[in-house]
C-alpha positions as a printed NumPy array, in Angstrom:
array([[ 41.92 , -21.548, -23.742],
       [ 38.494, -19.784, -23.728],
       [ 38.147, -16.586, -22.118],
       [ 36.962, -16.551, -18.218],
       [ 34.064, -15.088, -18.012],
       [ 33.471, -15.6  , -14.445],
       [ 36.387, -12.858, -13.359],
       [ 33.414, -10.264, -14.222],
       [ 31.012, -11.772, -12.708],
       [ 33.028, -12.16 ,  -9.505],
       [ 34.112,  -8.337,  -9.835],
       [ 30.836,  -7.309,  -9.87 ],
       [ 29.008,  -9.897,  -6.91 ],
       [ 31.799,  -8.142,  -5.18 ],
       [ 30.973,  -4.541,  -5.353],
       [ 27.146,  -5.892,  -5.074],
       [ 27.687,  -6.631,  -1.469],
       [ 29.728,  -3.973,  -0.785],
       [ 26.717,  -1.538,  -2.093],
       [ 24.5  ,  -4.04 ,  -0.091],
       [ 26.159,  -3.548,   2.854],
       [ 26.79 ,   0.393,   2.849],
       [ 23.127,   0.85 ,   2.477],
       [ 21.848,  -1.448,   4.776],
       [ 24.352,   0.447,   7.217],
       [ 23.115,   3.585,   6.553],
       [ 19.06 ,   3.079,   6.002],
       [ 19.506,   1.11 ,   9.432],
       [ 20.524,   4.401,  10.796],
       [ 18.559,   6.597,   8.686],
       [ 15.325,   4.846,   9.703],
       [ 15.72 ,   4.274,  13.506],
       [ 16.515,   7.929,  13.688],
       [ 13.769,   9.206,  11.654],
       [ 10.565,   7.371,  12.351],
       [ 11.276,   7.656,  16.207],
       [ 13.561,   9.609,  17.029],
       [ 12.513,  12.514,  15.301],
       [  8.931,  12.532,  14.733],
       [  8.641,  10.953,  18.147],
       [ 10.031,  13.093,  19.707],
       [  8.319,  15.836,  18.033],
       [  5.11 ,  14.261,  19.185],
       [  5.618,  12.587,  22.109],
       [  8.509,  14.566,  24.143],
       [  8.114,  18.325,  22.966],
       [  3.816,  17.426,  22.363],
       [  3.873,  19.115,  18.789],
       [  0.927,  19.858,  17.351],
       [ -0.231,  19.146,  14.161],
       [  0.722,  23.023,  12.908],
       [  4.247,  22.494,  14.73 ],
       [  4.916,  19.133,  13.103],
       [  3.882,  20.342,   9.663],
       [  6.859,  23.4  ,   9.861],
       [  9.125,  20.592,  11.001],
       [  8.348,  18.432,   7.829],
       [  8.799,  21.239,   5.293],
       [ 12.067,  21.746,   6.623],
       [ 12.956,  18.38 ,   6.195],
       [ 11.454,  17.946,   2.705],
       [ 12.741,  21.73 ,   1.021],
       [ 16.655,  20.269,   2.998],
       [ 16.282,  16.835,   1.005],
       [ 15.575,  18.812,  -2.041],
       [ 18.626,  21.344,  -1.461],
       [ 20.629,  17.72 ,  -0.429],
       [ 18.965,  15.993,  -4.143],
       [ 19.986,  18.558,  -6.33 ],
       [ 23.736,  19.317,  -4.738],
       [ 24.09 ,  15.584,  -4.293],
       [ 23.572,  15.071,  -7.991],
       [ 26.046,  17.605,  -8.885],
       [ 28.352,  16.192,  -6.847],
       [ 28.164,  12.799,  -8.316],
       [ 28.96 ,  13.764, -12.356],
       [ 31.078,  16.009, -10.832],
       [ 33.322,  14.27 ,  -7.959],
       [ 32.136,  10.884,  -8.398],
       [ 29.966,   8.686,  -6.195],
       [ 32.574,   7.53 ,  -3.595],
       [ 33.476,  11.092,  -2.576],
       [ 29.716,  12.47 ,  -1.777],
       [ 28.781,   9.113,   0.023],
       [ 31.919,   8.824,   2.498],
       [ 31.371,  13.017,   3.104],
       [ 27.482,  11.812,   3.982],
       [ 28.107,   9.241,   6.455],
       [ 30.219,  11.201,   8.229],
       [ 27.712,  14.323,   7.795],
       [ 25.078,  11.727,   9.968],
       [ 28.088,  11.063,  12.668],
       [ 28.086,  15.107,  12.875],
       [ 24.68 ,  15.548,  12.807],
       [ 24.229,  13.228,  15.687],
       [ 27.135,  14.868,  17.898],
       [ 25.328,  18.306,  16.99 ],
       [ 21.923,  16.789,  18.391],
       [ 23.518,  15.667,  21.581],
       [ 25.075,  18.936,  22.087],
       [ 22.181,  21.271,  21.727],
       [ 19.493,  21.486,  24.623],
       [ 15.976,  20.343,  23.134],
       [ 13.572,  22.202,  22.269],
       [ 11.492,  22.291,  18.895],
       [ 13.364,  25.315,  17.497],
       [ 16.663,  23.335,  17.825],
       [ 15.242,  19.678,  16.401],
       [ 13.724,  21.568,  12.991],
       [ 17.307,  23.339,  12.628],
       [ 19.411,  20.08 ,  13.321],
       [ 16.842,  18.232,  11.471],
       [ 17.308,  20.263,   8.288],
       [ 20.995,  19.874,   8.64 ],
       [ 20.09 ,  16.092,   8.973],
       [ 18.121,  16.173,   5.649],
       [ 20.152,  17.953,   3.215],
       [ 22.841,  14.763,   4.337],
       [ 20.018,  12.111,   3.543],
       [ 18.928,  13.627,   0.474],
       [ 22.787,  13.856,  -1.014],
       [ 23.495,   9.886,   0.233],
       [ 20.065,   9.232,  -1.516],
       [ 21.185,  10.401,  -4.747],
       [ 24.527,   8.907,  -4.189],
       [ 22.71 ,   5.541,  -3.754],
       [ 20.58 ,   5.621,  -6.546],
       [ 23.127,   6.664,  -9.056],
       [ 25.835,   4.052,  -7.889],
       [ 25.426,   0.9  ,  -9.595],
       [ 26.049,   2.163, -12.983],
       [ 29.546,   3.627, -11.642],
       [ 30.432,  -0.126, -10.561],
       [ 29.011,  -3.341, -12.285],
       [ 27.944,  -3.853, -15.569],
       [ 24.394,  -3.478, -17.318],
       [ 23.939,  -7.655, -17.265],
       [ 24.034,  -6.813, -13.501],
       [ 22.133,  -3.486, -13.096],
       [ 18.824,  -5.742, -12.13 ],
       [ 20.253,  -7.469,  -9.713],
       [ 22.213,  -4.693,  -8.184],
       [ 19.256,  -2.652,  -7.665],
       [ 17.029,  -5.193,  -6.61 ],
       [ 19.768,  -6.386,  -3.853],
       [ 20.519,  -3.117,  -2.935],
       [ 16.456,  -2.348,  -2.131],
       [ 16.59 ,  -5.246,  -0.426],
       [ 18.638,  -4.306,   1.885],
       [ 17.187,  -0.605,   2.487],
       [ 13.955,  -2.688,   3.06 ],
       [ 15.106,  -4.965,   5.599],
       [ 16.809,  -1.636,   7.018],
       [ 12.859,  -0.683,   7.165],
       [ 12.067,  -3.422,   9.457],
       [ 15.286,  -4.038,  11.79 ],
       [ 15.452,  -0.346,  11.761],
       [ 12.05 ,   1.111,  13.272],
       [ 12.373,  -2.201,  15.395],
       [ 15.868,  -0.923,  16.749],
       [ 14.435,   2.675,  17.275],
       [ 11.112,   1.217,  18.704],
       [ 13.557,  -0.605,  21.49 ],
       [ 16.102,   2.021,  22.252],
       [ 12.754,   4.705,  22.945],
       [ 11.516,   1.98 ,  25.402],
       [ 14.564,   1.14 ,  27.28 ],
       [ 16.356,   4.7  ,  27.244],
       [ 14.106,   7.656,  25.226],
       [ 12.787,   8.65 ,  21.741],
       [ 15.905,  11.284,  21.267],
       [ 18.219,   8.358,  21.753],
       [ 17.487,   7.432,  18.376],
       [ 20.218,   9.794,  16.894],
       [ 23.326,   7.954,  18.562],
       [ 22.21 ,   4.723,  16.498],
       [ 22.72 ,   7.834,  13.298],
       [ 25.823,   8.772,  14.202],
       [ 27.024,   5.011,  14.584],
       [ 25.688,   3.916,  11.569],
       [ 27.807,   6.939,   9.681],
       [ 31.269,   5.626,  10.992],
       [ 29.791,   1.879,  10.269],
       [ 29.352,   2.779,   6.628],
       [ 32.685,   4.73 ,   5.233],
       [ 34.501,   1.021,   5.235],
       [ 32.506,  -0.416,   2.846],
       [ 32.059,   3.132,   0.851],
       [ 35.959,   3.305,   1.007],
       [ 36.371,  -0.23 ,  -0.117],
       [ 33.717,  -0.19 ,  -3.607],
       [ 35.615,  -0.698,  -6.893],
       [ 37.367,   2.561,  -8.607],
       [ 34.458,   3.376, -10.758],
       [ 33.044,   4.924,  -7.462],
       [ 35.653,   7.712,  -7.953],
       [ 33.731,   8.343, -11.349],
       [ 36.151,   6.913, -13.61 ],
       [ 33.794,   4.018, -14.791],
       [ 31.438,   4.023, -17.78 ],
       [ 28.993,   6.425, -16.442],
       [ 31.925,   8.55 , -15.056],
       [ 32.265,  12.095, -13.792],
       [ 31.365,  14.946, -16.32 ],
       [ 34.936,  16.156, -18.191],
       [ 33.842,  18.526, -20.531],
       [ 30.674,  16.755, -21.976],
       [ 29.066,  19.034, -25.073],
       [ 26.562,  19.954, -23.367],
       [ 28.39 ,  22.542, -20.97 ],
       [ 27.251,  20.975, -18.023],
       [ 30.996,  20.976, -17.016],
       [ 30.93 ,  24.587, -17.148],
       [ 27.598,  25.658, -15.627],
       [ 27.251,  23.744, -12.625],
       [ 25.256,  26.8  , -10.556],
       [ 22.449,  28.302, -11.474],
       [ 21.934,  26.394, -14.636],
       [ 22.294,  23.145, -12.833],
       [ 18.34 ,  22.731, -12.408],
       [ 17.818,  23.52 , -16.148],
       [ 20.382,  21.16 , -17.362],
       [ 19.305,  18.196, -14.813],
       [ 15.672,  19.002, -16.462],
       [ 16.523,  18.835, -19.771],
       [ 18.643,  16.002, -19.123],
       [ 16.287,  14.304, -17.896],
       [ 13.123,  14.565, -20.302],
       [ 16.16 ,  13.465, -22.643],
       [ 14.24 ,   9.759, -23.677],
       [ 10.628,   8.684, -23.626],
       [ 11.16 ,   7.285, -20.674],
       [ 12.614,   9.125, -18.678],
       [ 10.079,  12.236, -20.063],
       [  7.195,   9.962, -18.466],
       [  8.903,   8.969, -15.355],
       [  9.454,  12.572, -13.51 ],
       [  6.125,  14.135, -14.234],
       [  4.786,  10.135, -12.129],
       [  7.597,  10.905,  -9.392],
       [  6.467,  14.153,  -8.834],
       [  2.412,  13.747,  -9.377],
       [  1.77 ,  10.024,  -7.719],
       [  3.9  ,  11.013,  -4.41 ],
       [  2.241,  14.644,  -4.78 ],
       [ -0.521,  12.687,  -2.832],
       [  1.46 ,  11.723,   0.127],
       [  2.634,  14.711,   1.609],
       [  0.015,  14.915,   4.129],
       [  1.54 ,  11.867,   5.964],
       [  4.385,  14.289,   6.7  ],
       [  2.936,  16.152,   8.993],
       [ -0.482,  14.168,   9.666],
       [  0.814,  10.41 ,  10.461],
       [  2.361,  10.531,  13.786],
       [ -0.413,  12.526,  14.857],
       [ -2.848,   9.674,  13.337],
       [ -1.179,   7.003,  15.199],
       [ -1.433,   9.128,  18.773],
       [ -4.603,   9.979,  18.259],
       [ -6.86 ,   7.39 ,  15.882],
       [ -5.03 ,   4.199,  16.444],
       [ -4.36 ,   5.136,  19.768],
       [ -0.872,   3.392,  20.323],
       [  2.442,   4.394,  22.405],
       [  5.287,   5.999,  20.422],
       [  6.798,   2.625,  19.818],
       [  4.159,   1.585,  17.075],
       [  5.803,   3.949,  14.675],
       [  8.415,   1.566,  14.944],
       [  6.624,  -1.676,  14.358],
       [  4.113,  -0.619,  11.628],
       [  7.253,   0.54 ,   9.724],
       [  8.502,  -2.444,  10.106],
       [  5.476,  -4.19 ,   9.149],
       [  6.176,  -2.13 ,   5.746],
       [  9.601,  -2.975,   5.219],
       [  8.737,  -6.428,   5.315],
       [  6.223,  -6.042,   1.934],
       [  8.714,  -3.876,   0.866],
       [ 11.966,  -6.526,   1.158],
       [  9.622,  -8.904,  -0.644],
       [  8.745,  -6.352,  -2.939],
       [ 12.161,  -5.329,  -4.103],
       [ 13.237,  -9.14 ,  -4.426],
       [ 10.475,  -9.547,  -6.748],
       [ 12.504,  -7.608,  -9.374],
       [ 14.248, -10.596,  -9.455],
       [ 11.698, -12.667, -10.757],
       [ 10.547,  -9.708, -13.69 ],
       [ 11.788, -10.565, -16.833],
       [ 13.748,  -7.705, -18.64 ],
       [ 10.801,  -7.122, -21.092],
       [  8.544,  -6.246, -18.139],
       [ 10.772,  -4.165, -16.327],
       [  8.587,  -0.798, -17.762],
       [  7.783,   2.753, -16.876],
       [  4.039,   0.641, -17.713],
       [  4.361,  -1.649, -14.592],
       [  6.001,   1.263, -12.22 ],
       [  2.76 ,   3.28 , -12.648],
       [  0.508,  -0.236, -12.184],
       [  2.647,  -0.46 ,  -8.376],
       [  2.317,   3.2  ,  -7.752],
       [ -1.849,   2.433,  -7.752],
       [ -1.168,  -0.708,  -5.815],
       [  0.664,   1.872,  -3.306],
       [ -2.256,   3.784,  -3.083],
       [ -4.771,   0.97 ,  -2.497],
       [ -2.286,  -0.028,   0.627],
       [ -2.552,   3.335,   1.853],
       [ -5.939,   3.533,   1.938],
       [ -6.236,   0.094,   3.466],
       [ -3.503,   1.51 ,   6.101],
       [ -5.363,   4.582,   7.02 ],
       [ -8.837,   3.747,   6.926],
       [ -9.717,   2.039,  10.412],
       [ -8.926,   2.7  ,  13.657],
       [ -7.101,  -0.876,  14.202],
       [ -3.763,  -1.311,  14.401],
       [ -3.864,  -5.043,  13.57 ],
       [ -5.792,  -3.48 ,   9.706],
       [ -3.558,  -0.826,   9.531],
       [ -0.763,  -3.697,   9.421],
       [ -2.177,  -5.205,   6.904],
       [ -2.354,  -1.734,   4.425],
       [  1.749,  -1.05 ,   5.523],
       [  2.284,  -4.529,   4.363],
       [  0.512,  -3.819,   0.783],
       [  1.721,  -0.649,   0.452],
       [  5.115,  -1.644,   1.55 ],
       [  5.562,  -4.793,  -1.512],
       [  4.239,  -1.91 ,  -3.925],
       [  6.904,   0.497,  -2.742],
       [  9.336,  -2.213,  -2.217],
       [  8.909,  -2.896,  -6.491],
       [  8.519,   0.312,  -7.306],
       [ 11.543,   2.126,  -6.287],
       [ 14.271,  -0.282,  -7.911],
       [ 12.295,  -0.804, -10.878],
       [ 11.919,   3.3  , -11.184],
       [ 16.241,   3.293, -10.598],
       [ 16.842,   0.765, -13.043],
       [ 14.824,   2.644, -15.612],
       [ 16.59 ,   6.051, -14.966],
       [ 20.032,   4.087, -14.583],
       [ 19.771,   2.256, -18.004],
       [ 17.986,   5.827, -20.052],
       [ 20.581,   8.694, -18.324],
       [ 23.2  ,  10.025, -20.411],
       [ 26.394,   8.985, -20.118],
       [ 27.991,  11.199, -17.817],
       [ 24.575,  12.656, -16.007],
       [ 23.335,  10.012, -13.898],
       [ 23.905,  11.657, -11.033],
       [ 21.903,  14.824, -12.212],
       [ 18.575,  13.043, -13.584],
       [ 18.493,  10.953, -10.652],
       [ 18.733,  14.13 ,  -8.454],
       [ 15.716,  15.688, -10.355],
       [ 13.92 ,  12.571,  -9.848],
       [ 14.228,  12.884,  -6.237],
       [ 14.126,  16.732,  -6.028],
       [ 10.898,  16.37 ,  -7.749],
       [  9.503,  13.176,  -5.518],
       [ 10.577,  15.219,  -2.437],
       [  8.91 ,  18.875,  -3.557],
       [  5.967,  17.142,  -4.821],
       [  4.473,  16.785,  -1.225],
       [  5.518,  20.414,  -0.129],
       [  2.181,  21.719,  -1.244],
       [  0.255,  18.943,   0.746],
       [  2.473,  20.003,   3.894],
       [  1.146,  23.07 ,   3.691],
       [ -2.562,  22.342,   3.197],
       [ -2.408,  19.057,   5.291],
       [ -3.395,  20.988,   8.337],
       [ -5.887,  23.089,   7.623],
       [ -7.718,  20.04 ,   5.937],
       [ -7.254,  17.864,   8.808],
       [ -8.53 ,  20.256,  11.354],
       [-11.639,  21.411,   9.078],
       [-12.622,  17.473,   8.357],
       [-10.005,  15.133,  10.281],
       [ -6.913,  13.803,  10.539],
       [ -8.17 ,  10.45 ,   9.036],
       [-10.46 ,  11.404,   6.089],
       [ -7.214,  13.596,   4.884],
       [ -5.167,  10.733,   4.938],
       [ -7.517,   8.363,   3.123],
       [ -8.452,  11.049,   0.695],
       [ -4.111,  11.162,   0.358],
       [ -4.172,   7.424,  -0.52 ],
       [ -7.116,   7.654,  -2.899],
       [ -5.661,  10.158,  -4.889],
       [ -2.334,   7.868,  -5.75 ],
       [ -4.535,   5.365,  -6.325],
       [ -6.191,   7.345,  -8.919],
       [ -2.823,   9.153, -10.183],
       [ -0.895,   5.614, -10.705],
       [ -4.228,   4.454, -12.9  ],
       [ -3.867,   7.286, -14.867],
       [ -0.594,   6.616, -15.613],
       [ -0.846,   3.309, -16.746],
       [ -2.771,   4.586, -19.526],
       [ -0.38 ,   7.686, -20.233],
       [  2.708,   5.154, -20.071],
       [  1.235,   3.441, -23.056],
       [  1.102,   6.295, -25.127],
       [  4.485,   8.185, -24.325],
       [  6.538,   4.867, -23.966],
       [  5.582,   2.084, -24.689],
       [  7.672,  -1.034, -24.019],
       [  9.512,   0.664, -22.083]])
């Protein structure tokens, strides 16, 4: 009798929908909360200004970093399962905390940061996953399936936070959090044992290169080495970290732009996101349709300038309906972009430090727009919110050109 190839293939559509699942759970959460809940009520509720709103961002960025880099740890360390079950319940606390705190701006930046360092660890957790739990003929489709669903979380989610500020407030937004937590740990609990680390890429146990045995300080230093370890890898953090260098003046500046250039209600955060996560659900299906061949650091730096051609489409009217039409170009760049850029890490990591290089990938997507926090502004009160946002989008526009041509050069085929 010939060997049955399909039990592998059934173990691993399997653990595909449960990662499916868990993240649509938690982005659906994640993204009501965020785009309304707490930069609405920032903006709308407390009336932040655009000083107030930029503190409130670099809390939430320098958090995700401090959640990146422990999150990564945590994964070579603990395994995946472990640090994503912890997370979900994290949101369900952070949600409780929210509820329990009167509101004021000084208690939504602290809860918020608490908030962030959670996101940041499940983000890493996410990203690091499929490796842990199918194998490399399904990697593709894992990734793709699982942006998918983060995508679609994009546009049900802003929707669902969009409704809930309309029918009860903006702050009501964090109860849909804390549901989504306890929604998730069933299908975290329930992925296949290489979640606990003991899989192919699994936890670090005693690797040669003492990461086992220096997991403080030296953590940063290790996850950089580690991850400048292959061509490919060396060319893909310096693009994470320069192409979304550019957007960190949407931070603090985009709320403000829809308030005060678009002139729309707090519930159009919600429905231009959405607008976005429906490019970006086509976007990540796409990866579908790449062939293996194409599926290059070359073509992530081609989408990162078609993200900044959307963004400058997005930003530079004072329509809505236009600005609908940038979200929805940006959003099928981003939507390719950030499984292909997975993938790529997922297949080039060390065995054993997943978890690590894709938690410098993310620390150094996340830090990159700390410096345009800071700036953002100043600019936008010496020239205008707008012309700092289309500036933003001109420069990753620029940046991702600049990398096709350096992606040639430092790896090609790749």
């Amino acid at each position: 009798m010939g060997r049955d190839t399909s039990s592998p293939r059934r173990a691993d559509d399997r653990a595909i929908a449960l990662l499916v699942a868990c993240r649509l759970v938690a982005t659906l959460a994640n993204t009501s909360c965020f785009t309304v809940g707490v930069l609405g009520t920032a903006v709308y509720d407390l009336g932040a200004t655009v000083f107030e709103v930029s503190l409130l961002m670099l809390v939430v960025n320098l958090a995700i970093v401090v959640g990146n880099a422990l999150g990564g740890l945590a994964v070579d360390a603990l395994g995946p399962r472990r640090v994503l079950v912890a997370g979900l319940v994290g949101y369900t606390l952070t949600a409780v905390v929210f509820f329990a705190v009167p509101l004021s701006l000084t208690a939504l930046t602290a809860i918020c940061g608490l908030y962030s360092a959670v996101f940041g660890a499940i983000v890493t957790v996410f990203t690091s996953l499929p490796p842990f739990v199918v194998s490399d003929a399904s990697l593709a489709r894992a990734n793709s399936l699982m942006a998918t669903a983060e995508n679609a979380a994009y546009i049900v989610g802003p929707a669902l936070g969009g409704m809930v500020a309309l029918a009860w407030s903006a702050p009501g937004c964090f109860a849909v959090l804390g549901i989504g937590g306890l929604l998730g740990v069933p299908f975290a609990l329930a992925l296949p044992a290489g979640a606990d680390g003991t899989g192919r890429r699994g936890v670090c146990d005693g690797a040669p290169d003492e990461a086992s045995r220096d997991r403080g300080a030296s953590y940063v230093f290790q996850g950089f080495r580690l991850a400048f370890s292959t061509p490919a890898l060396a060319c893909l953090v310096p693009m994470a970290f320069l192409a979304f260098f550019a957007f960190g003046a949407f931070d603090s500046l985009e709320t403000v732009f829809y308030r005060d250039v678009l002139r729309v209600g707090v519930e159009w955060t919600g429905w231009l996101n959405a607008v976005m996560g429906l490019g970006a659900t086509a976007g990540s299906l796409a990866l579908l349709r790449v062939p293996e061949r194409r599926q290059t650091v070359g073509l992530a730096a081609w989408l990162v300038a078609v993200v900044g051609a959307g963004t400058v489409l997005y930003v530079a009217t004072a329509s809505p309906w236009v600005a609908a039409c940038g979200m929805a170009v940006l959003g099928f760049g981003w939507g390719l972009f950030e499984p292909l850029l997975n993938l790529v890490v997922q297949r080039d990591a060390p065995e054993g430090a997943v978890g690590r290089v894709m938690g410098v990938l993310q620390m150094g997507q996340r830090s990159s727009g700390v410096l345009p926090l800071l700036a953002a502004p100043f600019l936008a009160q010496a020239f205008g919110v707008q012309p700092v946002l289309v500036t933003a989008g001109a420069v990753a526009l620029v940046a991702g050109l600049a990398f096709v041509a350096v992606a040639r050069r430092v790896a090609p085929g790749r």
